[in-house]
C-alpha angles and dihedrals in degrees: 000000000000093000095052091046096055093043093059097038094049092048092057093075090048091055093047090047094048089044091054092047089050095050092052089048096054089035091241093287099118106057103184096070100050096034089050088053095049090046088052091051092052089046088052092053091048092053091047095051091049092050092048091047093048089044090059095047096046102037135215118343123206088254090063095056125078094207094052122127123222092241088061092073097051125102136057113353096189143301118304130175102232091181097041118126097184098090088056092053089042091053093046094047092050088050091053087047090054092046089055090058088056102035111025140336093235092066091052091061091052091049091047092053092050090045092058091047090047092049096046092048088050094050097048097036094115093038089079095049135272110316094349096139 
């Protein structure tokens, strides 16, 4: 994960520099642009730190080595729930929440309630047993 870590940590100064230049060009009167660029730089630092921390804990991946073979990256890549309906419900409830931001605040609260239910259901899906929806 060295490449990803370097990419995100080296992009952060770029975002800070561009945010400062943008702030000077608009004479700091338009706060969304430079603030968004500063926040993007901060997020880039956070992602770079996470990837660096995870890379030290996990070790070298086949993608990080120059002498790696293609077959070294095969096999299980993680645990996924192929029959889970919770991601669909979570996506629909998040969409309802975003609709509430645009159309009416009362829809946002309904979407937030469904989002909490769907998130708890997804997290605790395997606590009840395999396929015990």
